PDB file of N, CA and C in Angstrom:
ATOM      1  N   UNK A   1      -1.525 -14.837 -15.271  1.00  0.00           N
ATOM      2  CA  UNK A   1      -0.799 -16.062 -15.089  1.00  0.00           C
ATOM      3  C   UNK A   1      -1.640 -17.041 -14.266  1.00  0.00           C
ATOM      4  N   UNK A   2      -2.249 -16.565 -13.214  1.00  0.00           N
ATOM      5  CA  UNK A   2      -3.062 -17.436 -12.362  1.00  0.00           C
ATOM      6  C   UNK A   2      -4.246 -17.990 -13.140  1.00  0.00           C
ATOM      7  N   UNK A   3      -4.951 -17.117 -13.855  1.00  0.00           N
ATOM      8  CA  UNK A   3      -6.121 -17.580 -14.608  1.00  0.00           C
ATOM      9  C   UNK A   3      -5.725 -18.548 -15.715  1.00  0.00           C
ATOM     10  N   UNK A   4      -4.549 -18.378 -16.269  1.00  0.00           N
ATOM     11  CA  UNK A   4      -4.072 -19.307 -17.299  1.00  0.00           C
ATOM     12  C   UNK A   4      -3.761 -20.682 -16.715  1.00  0.00           C
ATOM     13  N   UNK A   5      -3.356 -20.727 -15.461  1.00  0.00           N
ATOM     14  CA  UNK A   5      -3.001 -21.987 -14.807  1.00  0.00           C
ATOM     15  C   UNK A   5      -4.231 -22.733 -14.288  1.00  0.00           C
ATOM     16  N   UNK A   6      -5.333 -22.020 -14.072  1.00  0.00           N
ATOM     17  CA  UNK A   6      -6.535 -22.630 -13.504  1.00  0.00           C
ATOM     18  C   UNK A   6      -7.332 -23.366 -14.580  1.00  0.00           C
ATOM     19  N   UNK A   7      -8.181 -24.280 -14.120  1.00  0.00           N
ATOM     20  CA  UNK A   7      -9.082 -24.988 -15.042  1.00  0.00           C
ATOM     21  C   UNK A   7     -10.003 -23.992 -15.716  1.00  0.00           C
ATOM     22  N   UNK A   8     -10.380 -24.291 -16.949  1.00  0.00           N
ATOM     23  CA  UNK A   8     -11.226 -23.390 -17.738  1.00  0.00           C
ATOM     24  C   UNK A   8     -12.571 -23.096 -17.087  1.00  0.00           C
ATOM     25  N   UNK A   9     -13.111 -24.032 -16.327  1.00  0.00           N
ATOM     26  CA  UNK A   9     -14.434 -23.821 -15.735  1.00  0.00           C
ATOM     27  C   UNK A   9     -14.412 -22.999 -14.449  1.00  0.00           C
ATOM     28  N   UNK A  10     -13.242 -22.677 -13.943  1.00  0.00           N
ATOM     29  CA  UNK A  10     -13.139 -21.867 -12.725  1.00  0.00           C
ATOM     30  C   UNK A  10     -13.446 -20.408 -13.054  1.00  0.00           C
ATOM     31  N   UNK A  11     -14.292 -19.800 -12.209  1.00  0.00           N
ATOM     32  CA  UNK A  11     -14.694 -18.402 -12.393  1.00  0.00           C
ATOM     33  C   UNK A  11     -13.965 -17.552 -11.355  1.00  0.00           C
ATOM     34  N   UNK A  12     -13.464 -16.415 -11.799  1.00  0.00           N
ATOM     35  CA  UNK A  12     -12.780 -15.477 -10.908  1.00  0.00           C
ATOM     36  C   UNK A  12     -13.590 -14.186 -10.838  1.00  0.00           C
ATOM     37  N   UNK A  13     -14.506 -14.050  -9.853  1.00  0.00           N
ATOM     38  CA  UNK A  13     -15.255 -12.797  -9.727  1.00  0.00           C
ATOM     39  C   UNK A  13     -14.283 -11.639  -9.491  1.00  0.00           C
ATOM     40  N   UNK A  14     -14.438 -10.519 -10.209  1.00  0.00           N
ATOM     41  CA  UNK A  14     -13.483  -9.409 -10.094  1.00  0.00           C
ATOM     42  C   UNK A  14     -13.274  -8.913  -8.665  1.00  0.00           C
ATOM     43  N   UNK A  15     -14.355  -8.784  -7.887  1.00  0.00           N
ATOM     44  CA  UNK A  15     -14.210  -8.274  -6.507  1.00  0.00           C
ATOM     45  C   UNK A  15     -13.400  -9.244  -5.650  1.00  0.00           C
ATOM     46  N   UNK A  16     -13.673 -10.530  -5.817  1.00  0.00           N
ATOM     47  CA  UNK A  16     -12.949 -11.541  -5.037  1.00  0.00           C
ATOM     48  C   UNK A  16     -11.500 -11.622  -5.497  1.00  0.00           C
ATOM     49  N   UNK A  17     -11.284 -11.493  -6.791  1.00  0.00           N
ATOM     50  CA  UNK A  17      -9.938 -11.542  -7.336  1.00  0.00           C
ATOM     51  C   UNK A  17      -9.116 -10.376  -6.791  1.00  0.00           C
ATOM     52  N   UNK A  18      -9.713  -9.184  -6.751  1.00  0.00           N
ATOM     53  CA  UNK A  18      -9.011  -8.002  -6.241  1.00  0.00           C
ATOM     54  C   UNK A  18      -8.643  -8.184  -4.772  1.00  0.00           C
ATOM     55  N   UNK A  19      -9.569  -8.686  -3.974  1.00  0.00           N
ATOM     56  CA  UNK A  19      -9.299  -8.897  -2.549  1.00  0.00           C
ATOM     57  C   UNK A  19      -8.217  -9.956  -2.346  1.00  0.00           C
ATOM     58  N   UNK A  20      -8.267 -11.008  -3.136  1.00  0.00           N
ATOM     59  CA  UNK A  20      -7.263 -12.071  -3.030  1.00  0.00           C
ATOM     60  C   UNK A  20      -5.875 -11.559  -3.406  1.00  0.00           C
ATOM     61  N   UNK A  21      -5.823 -10.830  -4.507  1.00  0.00           N
ATOM     62  CA  UNK A  21      -4.539 -10.276  -4.940  1.00  0.00           C
ATOM     63  C   UNK A  21      -3.979  -9.318  -3.885  1.00  0.00           C
ATOM     64  N   UNK A  22      -4.838  -8.451  -3.355  1.00  0.00           N
ATOM     65  CA  UNK A  22      -4.415  -7.482  -2.341  1.00  0.00           C
ATOM     66  C   UNK A  22      -3.881  -8.187  -1.098  1.00  0.00           C
ATOM     67  N   UNK A  23      -4.544  -9.255  -0.680  1.00  0.00           N
ATOM     68  CA  UNK A  23      -4.105  -9.943   0.538  1.00  0.00           C
ATOM     69  C   UNK A  23      -2.774 -10.684   0.351  1.00  0.00           C
ATOM     70  N   UNK A  24      -2.421 -10.958  -0.893  1.00  0.00           N
ATOM     71  CA  UNK A  24      -1.160 -11.655  -1.176  1.00  0.00           C
ATOM     72  C   UNK A  24      -0.109 -10.752  -1.818  1.00  0.00           C
ATOM     73  N   UNK A  25      -0.400  -9.470  -1.944  1.00  0.00           N
ATOM     74  CA  UNK A  25       0.481  -8.544  -2.661  1.00  0.00           C
ATOM     75  C   UNK A  25       1.895  -8.509  -2.081  1.00  0.00           C
ATOM     76  N   UNK A  26       2.010  -8.495  -0.764  1.00  0.00           N
ATOM     77  CA  UNK A  26       3.341  -8.422  -0.153  1.00  0.00           C
ATOM     78  C   UNK A  26       4.182  -9.645  -0.522  1.00  0.00           C
ATOM     79  N   UNK A  27       3.571 -10.806  -0.472  1.00  0.00           N
ATOM     80  CA  UNK A  27       4.283 -12.032  -0.835  1.00  0.00           C
ATOM     81  C   UNK A  27       4.637 -12.035  -2.322  1.00  0.00           C
ATOM     82  N   UNK A  28       3.711 -11.585  -3.155  1.00  0.00           N
ATOM     83  CA  UNK A  28       3.965 -11.513  -4.598  1.00  0.00           C
ATOM     84  C   UNK A  28       5.148 -10.593  -4.876  1.00  0.00           C
ATOM     85  N   UNK A  29       5.145  -9.413  -4.264  1.00  0.00           N
ATOM     86  CA  UNK A  29       6.245  -8.469  -4.465  1.00  0.00           C
ATOM     87  C   UNK A  29       7.567  -9.021  -3.951  1.00  0.00           C
ATOM     88  N   UNK A  30       7.520  -9.704  -2.832  1.00  0.00           N
ATOM     89  CA  UNK A  30       8.736 -10.300  -2.267  1.00  0.00           C
ATOM     90  C   UNK A  30       9.309 -11.352  -3.216  1.00  0.00           C
ATOM     91  N   UNK A  31       8.442 -12.222  -3.699  1.00  0.00           N
ATOM     92  CA  UNK A  31       8.905 -13.275  -4.623  1.00  0.00           C
ATOM     93  C   UNK A  31       9.402 -12.681  -5.937  1.00  0.00           C
ATOM     94  N   UNK A  32       8.696 -11.677  -6.432  1.00  0.00           N
ATOM     95  CA  UNK A  32       9.105 -11.022  -7.669  1.00  0.00           C
ATOM     96  C   UNK A  32      10.454 -10.330  -7.488  1.00  0.00           C
ATOM     97  N   UNK A  33      10.623  -9.642  -6.369  1.00  0.00           N
ATOM     98  CA  UNK A  33      11.895  -8.986  -6.083  1.00  0.00           C
ATOM     99  C   UNK A  33      13.041  -9.972  -5.995  1.00  0.00           C
ATOM    100  N   UNK A  34      12.778 -11.087  -5.346  1.00  0.00           N
ATOM    101  CA  UNK A  34      13.806 -12.128  -5.234  1.00  0.00           C
ATOM    102  C   UNK A  34      14.149 -12.697  -6.608  1.00  0.00           C
ATOM    103  N   UNK A  35      13.131 -12.941  -7.417  1.00  0.00           N
ATOM    104  CA  UNK A  35      13.333 -13.476  -8.764  1.00  0.00           C
ATOM    105  C   UNK A  35      14.162 -12.512  -9.620  1.00  0.00           C
ATOM    106  N   UNK A  36      13.914 -11.208  -9.456  1.00  0.00           N
ATOM    107  CA  UNK A  36      14.615 -10.201 -10.252  1.00  0.00           C
ATOM    108  C   UNK A  36      15.954  -9.791  -9.648  1.00  0.00           C
ATOM    109  N   UNK A  37      16.269 -10.348  -8.468  1.00  0.00           N
ATOM    110  CA  UNK A  37      17.536 -10.032  -7.829  1.00  0.00           C
ATOM    111  C   UNK A  37      17.539  -8.699  -7.107  1.00  0.00           C
ATOM    112  N   UNK A  38      16.353  -8.195  -6.781  1.00  0.00           N
ATOM    113  CA  UNK A  38      16.248  -6.920  -6.057  1.00  0.00           C
ATOM    114  C   UNK A  38      16.606  -7.119  -4.600  1.00  0.00           C
ATOM    115  N   UNK A  39      17.425  -6.250  -4.087  1.00  0.00           N
ATOM    116  CA  UNK A  39      17.811  -6.312  -2.687  1.00  0.00           C
ATOM    117  C   UNK A  39      17.233  -5.094  -1.969  1.00  0.00           C
ATOM    118  N   UNK A  40      16.169  -5.288  -1.193  1.00  0.00           N
ATOM    119  CA  UNK A  40      15.547  -4.153  -0.521  1.00  0.00           C
ATOM    120  C   UNK A  40      16.461  -3.562   0.552  1.00  0.00           C
ATOM    121  N   UNK A  41      16.234  -2.308   0.926  1.00  0.00           N
ATOM    122  CA  UNK A  41      17.052  -1.695   1.978  1.00  0.00           C
ATOM    123  C   UNK A  41      16.810  -2.408   3.309  1.00  0.00           C
ATOM    124  N   UNK A  42      17.755  -2.329   4.219  1.00  0.00           N
ATOM    125  CA  UNK A  42      17.580  -2.967   5.527  1.00  0.00           C
ATOM    126  C   UNK A  42      16.305  -2.447   6.206  1.00  0.00           C
ATOM    127  N   UNK A  43      15.501  -3.348   6.728  1.00  0.00           N
ATOM    128  CA  UNK A  43      14.205  -3.014   7.292  1.00  0.00           C
ATOM    129  C   UNK A  43      14.308  -1.999   8.431  1.00  0.00           C
ATOM    130  N   UNK A  44      15.189  -2.204   9.387  1.00  0.00           N
ATOM    131  CA  UNK A  44      15.299  -1.313  10.535  1.00  0.00           C
ATOM    132  C   UNK A  44      15.631   0.110  10.097  1.00  0.00           C
ATOM    133  N   UNK A  45      16.592   0.244   9.206  1.00  0.00           N
ATOM    134  CA  UNK A  45      16.964   1.573   8.723  1.00  0.00           C
ATOM    135  C   UNK A  45      15.806   2.227   7.970  1.00  0.00           C
ATOM    136  N   UNK A  46      15.074   1.454   7.197  1.00  0.00           N
ATOM    137  CA  UNK A  46      13.936   1.993   6.450  1.00  0.00           C
ATOM    138  C   UNK A  46      12.833   2.449   7.401  1.00  0.00           C
ATOM    139  N   UNK A  47      12.561   1.679   8.447  1.00  0.00           N
ATOM    140  CA  UNK A  47      11.548   2.059   9.432  1.00  0.00           C
ATOM    141  C   UNK A  47      11.932   3.351  10.151  1.00  0.00           C
ATOM    142  N   UNK A  48      13.189   3.456  10.544  1.00  0.00           N
ATOM    143  CA  UNK A  48      13.654   4.660  11.241  1.00  0.00           C
ATOM    144  C   UNK A  48      13.529   5.875  10.329  1.00  0.00           C
ATOM    145  N   UNK A  49      13.911   5.738   9.079  1.00  0.00           N
ATOM    146  CA  UNK A  49      13.839   6.855   8.136  1.00  0.00           C
ATOM    147  C   UNK A  49      12.387   7.260   7.858  1.00  0.00           C
ATOM    148  N   UNK A  50      11.539   6.293   7.603  1.00  0.00           N
ATOM    149  CA  UNK A  50      10.144   6.589   7.272  1.00  0.00           C
ATOM    150  C   UNK A  50       9.389   7.168   8.464  1.00  0.00           C
ATOM    151  N   UNK A  51       9.691   6.711   9.663  1.00  0.00           N
ATOM    152  CA  UNK A  51       8.989   7.194  10.853  1.00  0.00           C
ATOM    153  C   UNK A  51       9.281   8.666  11.133  1.00  0.00           C
ATOM    154  N   UNK A  52      10.376   9.185  10.613  1.00  0.00           N
ATOM    155  CA  UNK A  52      10.741  10.577  10.853  1.00  0.00           C
ATOM    156  C   UNK A  52      10.136  11.536   9.838  1.00  0.00           C
ATOM    157  N   UNK A  53       9.608  10.998   8.744  1.00  0.00           N
ATOM    158  CA  UNK A  53       9.061  11.844   7.693  1.00  0.00           C
ATOM    159  C   UNK A  53       7.714  12.410   8.116  1.00  0.00           C
ATOM    160  N   UNK A  54       7.532  13.674   7.860  1.00  0.00           N
ATOM    161  CA  UNK A  54       6.257  14.327   8.124  1.00  0.00           C
ATOM    162  C   UNK A  54       5.581  14.555   6.782  1.00  0.00           C
ATOM    163  N   UNK A  55       4.334  14.149   6.708  1.00  0.00           N
ATOM    164  CA  UNK A  55       3.587  14.352   5.472  1.00  0.00           C
ATOM    165  C   UNK A  55       3.516  15.851   5.199  1.00  0.00           C
ATOM    166  N   UNK A  56       3.805  16.245   3.969  1.00  0.00           N
ATOM    167  CA  UNK A  56       3.890  17.656   3.613  1.00  0.00           C
ATOM    168  C   UNK A  56       2.586  18.412   3.845  1.00  0.00           C
ATOM    169  N   UNK A  57       1.434  17.774   3.712  1.00  0.00           N
ATOM    170  CA  UNK A  57       0.170  18.475   3.886  1.00  0.00           C
ATOM    171  C   UNK A  57      -0.317  18.480   5.330  1.00  0.00           C
ATOM    172  N   UNK A  58       0.287  17.713   6.194  1.00  0.00           N
ATOM    173  CA  UNK A  58      -0.198  17.632   7.567  1.00  0.00           C
ATOM    174  C   UNK A  58      -0.256  19.003   8.243  1.00  0.00           C
ATOM    175  N   UNK A  59       0.794  19.836   8.204  1.00  0.00           N
ATOM    176  CA  UNK A  59       0.686  21.153   8.846  1.00  0.00           C
ATOM    177  C   UNK A  59      -0.435  22.004   8.236  1.00  0.00           C
ATOM    178  N   UNK A  60      -0.622  21.909   6.925  1.00  0.00           N
ATOM    179  CA  UNK A  60      -1.666  22.683   6.256  1.00  0.00           C
ATOM    180  C   UNK A  60      -3.040  22.222   6.739  1.00  0.00           C
ATOM    181  N   UNK A  61      -3.250  20.922   6.826  1.00  0.00           N
ATOM    182  CA  UNK A  61      -4.523  20.394   7.293  1.00  0.00           C
ATOM    183  C   UNK A  61      -4.787  20.784   8.737  1.00  0.00           C
ATOM    184  N   UNK A  62      -3.762  20.713   9.581  1.00  0.00           N
ATOM    185  CA  UNK A  62      -3.929  21.099  10.984  1.00  0.00           C
ATOM    186  C   UNK A  62      -4.258  22.585  11.095  1.00  0.00           C
ATOM    187  N   UNK A  63      -3.603  23.409  10.288  1.00  0.00           N
ATOM    188  CA  UNK A  63      -3.875  24.842  10.296  1.00  0.00           C
ATOM    189  C   UNK A  63      -5.293  25.132   9.815  1.00  0.00           C
ATOM    190  N   UNK A  64      -5.720  24.447   8.774  1.00  0.00           N
ATOM    191  CA  UNK A  64      -7.076  24.626   8.243  1.00  0.00           C
ATOM    192  C   UNK A  64      -8.105  24.251   9.294  1.00  0.00           C
ATOM    193  N   UNK A  65      -7.889  23.130   9.977  1.00  0.00           N
ATOM    194  CA  UNK A  65      -8.808  22.697  11.015  1.00  0.00           C
ATOM    195  C   UNK A  65      -8.849  23.709  12.156  1.00  0.00           C
ATOM    196  N   UNK A  66      -7.692  24.193  12.581  1.00  0.00           N
ATOM    197  CA  UNK A  66      -7.645  25.171  13.666  1.00  0.00           C
ATOM    198  C   UNK A  66      -8.366  26.457  13.273  1.00  0.00           C
ATOM    199  N   UNK A  67      -8.173  26.909  12.053  1.00  0.00           N
ATOM    200  CA  UNK A  67      -8.827  28.125  11.563  1.00  0.00           C
ATOM    201  C   UNK A  67     -10.338  27.930  11.495  1.00  0.00           C
ATOM    202  N   UNK A  68     -10.789  26.793  10.984  1.00  0.00           N
ATOM    203  CA  UNK A  68     -12.214  26.520  10.882  1.00  0.00           C
ATOM    204  C   UNK A  68     -12.853  26.426  12.261  1.00  0.00           C
ATOM    205  N   UNK A  69     -12.173  25.788  13.200  1.00  0.00           N
ATOM    206  CA  UNK A  69     -12.690  25.662  14.553  1.00  0.00           C
ATOM    207  C   UNK A  69     -12.758  27.024  15.228  1.00  0.00           C
ATOM    208  N   UNK A  70     -11.729  27.828  15.017  1.00  0.00           N
ATOM    209  CA  UNK A  70     -11.690  29.150  15.603  1.00  0.00           C
ATOM    210  C   UNK A  70     -12.798  30.040  15.037  1.00  0.00           C
ATOM    211  N   UNK A  71     -13.026  29.953  13.728  1.00  0.00           N
ATOM    212  CA  UNK A  71     -14.070  30.758  13.087  1.00  0.00           C
ATOM    213  C   UNK A  71     -15.436  30.405  13.626  1.00  0.00           C
ATOM    214  N   UNK A  72     -15.704  29.142  13.863  1.00  0.00           N
ATOM    215  CA  UNK A  72     -17.008  28.721  14.411  1.00  0.00           C
ATOM    216  C   UNK A  72     -17.186  29.208  15.844  1.00  0.00           C
ATOM    217  N   UNK A  73     -16.107  29.238  16.576  1.00  0.00           N
ATOM    218  CA  UNK A  73     -16.157  29.692  17.966  1.00  0.00           C
ATOM    219  C   UNK A  73     -16.451  31.178  18.069  1.00  0.00           C
ATOM    220  N   UNK A  74     -16.016  31.938  17.065  1.00  0.00           N
ATOM    221  CA  UNK A  74     -16.226  33.379  17.047  1.00  0.00           C
ATOM    222  C   UNK A  74     -17.611  33.746  16.549  1.00  0.00           C
ATOM    223  N   UNK A  75     -18.234  32.849  15.788  1.00  0.00           N
ATOM    224  CA  UNK A  75     -19.535  33.160  15.173  1.00  0.00           C
ATOM    225  C   UNK A  75     -20.676  33.127  16.151  1.00  0.00           C
TER     226      UNK A  75
END
């Protein structure tokens, strides 16, 4: 849509385009959600819920690190 709206002689380098899109992604999603009538969950409740989640692999990674460190100490 953006490239269609721009003048034909304007060049969009892929790396610059990706960085530009990424830096505006939150605003794009917000506007798109509003346009589609999406009502996101309340921010405070979402933050509280997400902050309590533990990544499923975190204990495994910590255990692996502890085992590897212990093995080196014994060697």
